[in-house]
Every structure is written in C-alpha cells, then in structure tokens.
Backbone atoms as SQL, in Angstrom:
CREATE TABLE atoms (id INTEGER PRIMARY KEY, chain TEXT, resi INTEGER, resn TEXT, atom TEXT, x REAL, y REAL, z REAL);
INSERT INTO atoms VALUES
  (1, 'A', 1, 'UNK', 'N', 86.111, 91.341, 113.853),
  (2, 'A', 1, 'UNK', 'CA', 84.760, 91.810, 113.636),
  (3, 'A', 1, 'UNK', 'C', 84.167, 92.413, 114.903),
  (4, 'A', 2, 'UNK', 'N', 84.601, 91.905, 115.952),
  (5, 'A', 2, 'UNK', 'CA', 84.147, 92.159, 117.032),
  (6, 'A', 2, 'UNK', 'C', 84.759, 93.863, 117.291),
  (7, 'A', 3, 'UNK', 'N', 85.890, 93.812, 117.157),
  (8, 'A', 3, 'UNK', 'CA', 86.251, 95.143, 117.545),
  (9, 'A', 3, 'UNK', 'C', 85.923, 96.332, 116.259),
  (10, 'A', 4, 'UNK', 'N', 85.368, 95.734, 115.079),
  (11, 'A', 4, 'UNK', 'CA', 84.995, 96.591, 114.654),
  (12, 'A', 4, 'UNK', 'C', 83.403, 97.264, 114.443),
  (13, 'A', 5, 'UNK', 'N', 82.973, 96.161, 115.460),
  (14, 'A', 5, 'UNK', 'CA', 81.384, 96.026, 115.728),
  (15, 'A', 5, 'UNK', 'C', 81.295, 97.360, 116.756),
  (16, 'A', 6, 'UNK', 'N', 82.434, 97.588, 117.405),
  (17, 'A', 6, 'UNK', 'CA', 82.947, 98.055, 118.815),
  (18, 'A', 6, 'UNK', 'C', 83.224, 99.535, 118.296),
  (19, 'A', 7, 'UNK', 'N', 84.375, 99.614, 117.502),
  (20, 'A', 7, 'UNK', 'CA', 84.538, 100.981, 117.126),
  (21, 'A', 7, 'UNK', 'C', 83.771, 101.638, 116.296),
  (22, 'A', 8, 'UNK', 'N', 83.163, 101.121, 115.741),
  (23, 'A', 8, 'UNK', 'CA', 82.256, 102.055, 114.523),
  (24, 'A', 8, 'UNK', 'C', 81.225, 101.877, 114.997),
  (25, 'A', 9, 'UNK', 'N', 80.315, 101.170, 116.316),
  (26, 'A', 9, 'UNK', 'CA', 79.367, 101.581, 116.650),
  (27, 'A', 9, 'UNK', 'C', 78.133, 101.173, 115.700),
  (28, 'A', 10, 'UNK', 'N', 78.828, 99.713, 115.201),
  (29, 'A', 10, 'UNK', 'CA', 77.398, 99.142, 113.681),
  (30, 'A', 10, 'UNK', 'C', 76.688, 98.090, 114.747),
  (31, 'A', 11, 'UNK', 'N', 75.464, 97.795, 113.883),
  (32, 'A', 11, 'UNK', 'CA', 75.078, 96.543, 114.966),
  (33, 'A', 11, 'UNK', 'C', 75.582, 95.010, 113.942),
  (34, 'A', 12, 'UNK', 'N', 75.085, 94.156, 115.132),
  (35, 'A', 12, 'UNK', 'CA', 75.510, 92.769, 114.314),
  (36, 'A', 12, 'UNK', 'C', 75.090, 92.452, 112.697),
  (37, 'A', 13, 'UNK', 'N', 73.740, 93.004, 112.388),
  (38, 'A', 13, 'UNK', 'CA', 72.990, 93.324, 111.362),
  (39, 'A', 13, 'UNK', 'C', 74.203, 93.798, 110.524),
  (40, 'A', 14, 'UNK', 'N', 74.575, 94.885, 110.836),
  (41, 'A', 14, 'UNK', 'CA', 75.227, 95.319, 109.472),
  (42, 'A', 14, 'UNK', 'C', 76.772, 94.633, 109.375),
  (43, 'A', 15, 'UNK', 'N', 77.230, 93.883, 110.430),
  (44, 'A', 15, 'UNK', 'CA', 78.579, 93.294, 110.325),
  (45, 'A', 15, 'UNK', 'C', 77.444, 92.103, 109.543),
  (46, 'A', 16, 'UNK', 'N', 77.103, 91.382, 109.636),
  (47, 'A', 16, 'UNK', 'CA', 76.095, 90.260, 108.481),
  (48, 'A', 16, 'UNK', 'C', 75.971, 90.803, 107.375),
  (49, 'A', 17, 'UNK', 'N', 75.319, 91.939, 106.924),
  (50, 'A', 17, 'UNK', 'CA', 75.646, 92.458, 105.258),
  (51, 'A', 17, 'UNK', 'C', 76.748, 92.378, 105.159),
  (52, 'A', 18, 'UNK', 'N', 77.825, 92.581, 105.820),
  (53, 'A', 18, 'UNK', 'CA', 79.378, 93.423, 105.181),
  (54, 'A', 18, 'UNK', 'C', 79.716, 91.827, 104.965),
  (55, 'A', 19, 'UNK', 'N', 79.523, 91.105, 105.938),
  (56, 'A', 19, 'UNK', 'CA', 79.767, 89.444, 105.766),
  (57, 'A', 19, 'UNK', 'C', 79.886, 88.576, 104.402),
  (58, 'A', 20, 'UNK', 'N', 78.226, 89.066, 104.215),
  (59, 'A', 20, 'UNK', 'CA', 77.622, 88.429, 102.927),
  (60, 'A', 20, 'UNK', 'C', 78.181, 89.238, 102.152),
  (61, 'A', 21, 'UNK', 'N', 78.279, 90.537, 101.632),
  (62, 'A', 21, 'UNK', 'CA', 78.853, 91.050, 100.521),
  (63, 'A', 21, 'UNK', 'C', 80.253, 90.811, 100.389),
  (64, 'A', 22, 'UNK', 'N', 81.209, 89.787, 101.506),
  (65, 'A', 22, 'UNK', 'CA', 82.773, 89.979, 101.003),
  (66, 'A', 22, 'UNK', 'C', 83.361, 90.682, 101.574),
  (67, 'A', 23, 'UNK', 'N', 82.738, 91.864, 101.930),
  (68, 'A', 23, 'UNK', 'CA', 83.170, 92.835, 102.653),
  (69, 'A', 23, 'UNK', 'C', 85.011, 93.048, 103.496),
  (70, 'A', 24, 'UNK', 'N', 84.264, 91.570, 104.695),
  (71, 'A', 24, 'UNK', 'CA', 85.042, 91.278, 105.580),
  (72, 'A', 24, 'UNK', 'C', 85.521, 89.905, 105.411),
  (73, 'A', 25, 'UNK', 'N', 86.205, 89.751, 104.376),
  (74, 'A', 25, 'UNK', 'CA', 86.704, 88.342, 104.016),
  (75, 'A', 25, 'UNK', 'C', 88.557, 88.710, 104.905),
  (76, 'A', 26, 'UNK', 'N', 88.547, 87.330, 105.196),
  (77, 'A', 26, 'UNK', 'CA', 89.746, 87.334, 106.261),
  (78, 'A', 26, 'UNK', 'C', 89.947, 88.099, 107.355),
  (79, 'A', 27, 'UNK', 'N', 88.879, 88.799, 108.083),
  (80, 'A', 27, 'UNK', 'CA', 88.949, 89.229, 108.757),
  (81, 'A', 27, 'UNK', 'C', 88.268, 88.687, 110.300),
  (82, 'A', 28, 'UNK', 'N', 89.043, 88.410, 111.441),
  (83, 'A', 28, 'UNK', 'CA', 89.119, 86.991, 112.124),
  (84, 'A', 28, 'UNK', 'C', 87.687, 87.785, 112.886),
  (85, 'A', 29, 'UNK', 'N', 86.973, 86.791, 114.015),
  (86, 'A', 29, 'UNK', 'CA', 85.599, 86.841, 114.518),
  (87, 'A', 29, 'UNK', 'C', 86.343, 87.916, 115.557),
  (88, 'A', 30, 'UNK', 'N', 87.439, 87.681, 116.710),
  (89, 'A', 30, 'UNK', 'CA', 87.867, 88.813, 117.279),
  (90, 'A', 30, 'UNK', 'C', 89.018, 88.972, 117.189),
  (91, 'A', 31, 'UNK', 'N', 89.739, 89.775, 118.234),
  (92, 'A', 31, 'UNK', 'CA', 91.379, 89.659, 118.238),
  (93, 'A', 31, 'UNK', 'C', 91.801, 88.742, 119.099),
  (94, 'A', 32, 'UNK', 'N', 90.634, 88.265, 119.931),
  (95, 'A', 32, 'UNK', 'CA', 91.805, 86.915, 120.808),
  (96, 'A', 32, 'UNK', 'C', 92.115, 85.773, 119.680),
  (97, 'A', 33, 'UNK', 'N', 91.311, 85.787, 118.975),
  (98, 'A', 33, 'UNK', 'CA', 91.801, 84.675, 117.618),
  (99, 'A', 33, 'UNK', 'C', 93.258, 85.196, 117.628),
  (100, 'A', 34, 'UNK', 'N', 93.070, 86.146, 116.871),
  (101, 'A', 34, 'UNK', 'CA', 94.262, 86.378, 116.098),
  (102, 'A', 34, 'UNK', 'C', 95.697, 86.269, 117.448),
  (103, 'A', 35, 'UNK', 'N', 95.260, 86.742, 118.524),
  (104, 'A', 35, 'UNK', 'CA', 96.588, 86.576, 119.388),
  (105, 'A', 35, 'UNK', 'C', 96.765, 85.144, 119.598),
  (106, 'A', 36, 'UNK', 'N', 96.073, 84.257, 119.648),
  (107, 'A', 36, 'UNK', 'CA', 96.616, 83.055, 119.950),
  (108, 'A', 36, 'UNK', 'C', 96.357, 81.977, 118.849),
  (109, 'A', 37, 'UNK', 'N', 96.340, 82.346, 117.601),
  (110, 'A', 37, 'UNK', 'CA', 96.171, 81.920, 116.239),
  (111, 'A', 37, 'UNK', 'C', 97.377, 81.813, 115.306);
C-alpha cells in the first residue's frame, strides 16, 4: 500500500476508500512485509 500510495501519487484518504471497498484485499501495508514475511 505504501508503495502504491508512492507511485500513483493518492493520499492516505483514498488508499482508506480503496481499503473499505475491498479494493486492496491482500495487499500487504508495505514491501518490507512482504520481504521478510
């Protein structure tokens, strides 16, 4: 989420809608999760 907060230039606001709608289901908080996850 973080890096896509990053590349598309959204604010936290709209990563929270995409949240609540499902949007971003399984999709980890950043990528250091995922590297050491």
């Amino acid at each position: 989420m973080d890096d896509l907060r990053i590349r598309a230039k959204v604010s936290k606001t709209v990563i929270e809608i995409l949240q609540q709608s499902g949007c971003l289901d399984g999709l980890p908080e950043s990528n250091q999760i995922s590297l050491f996850g």
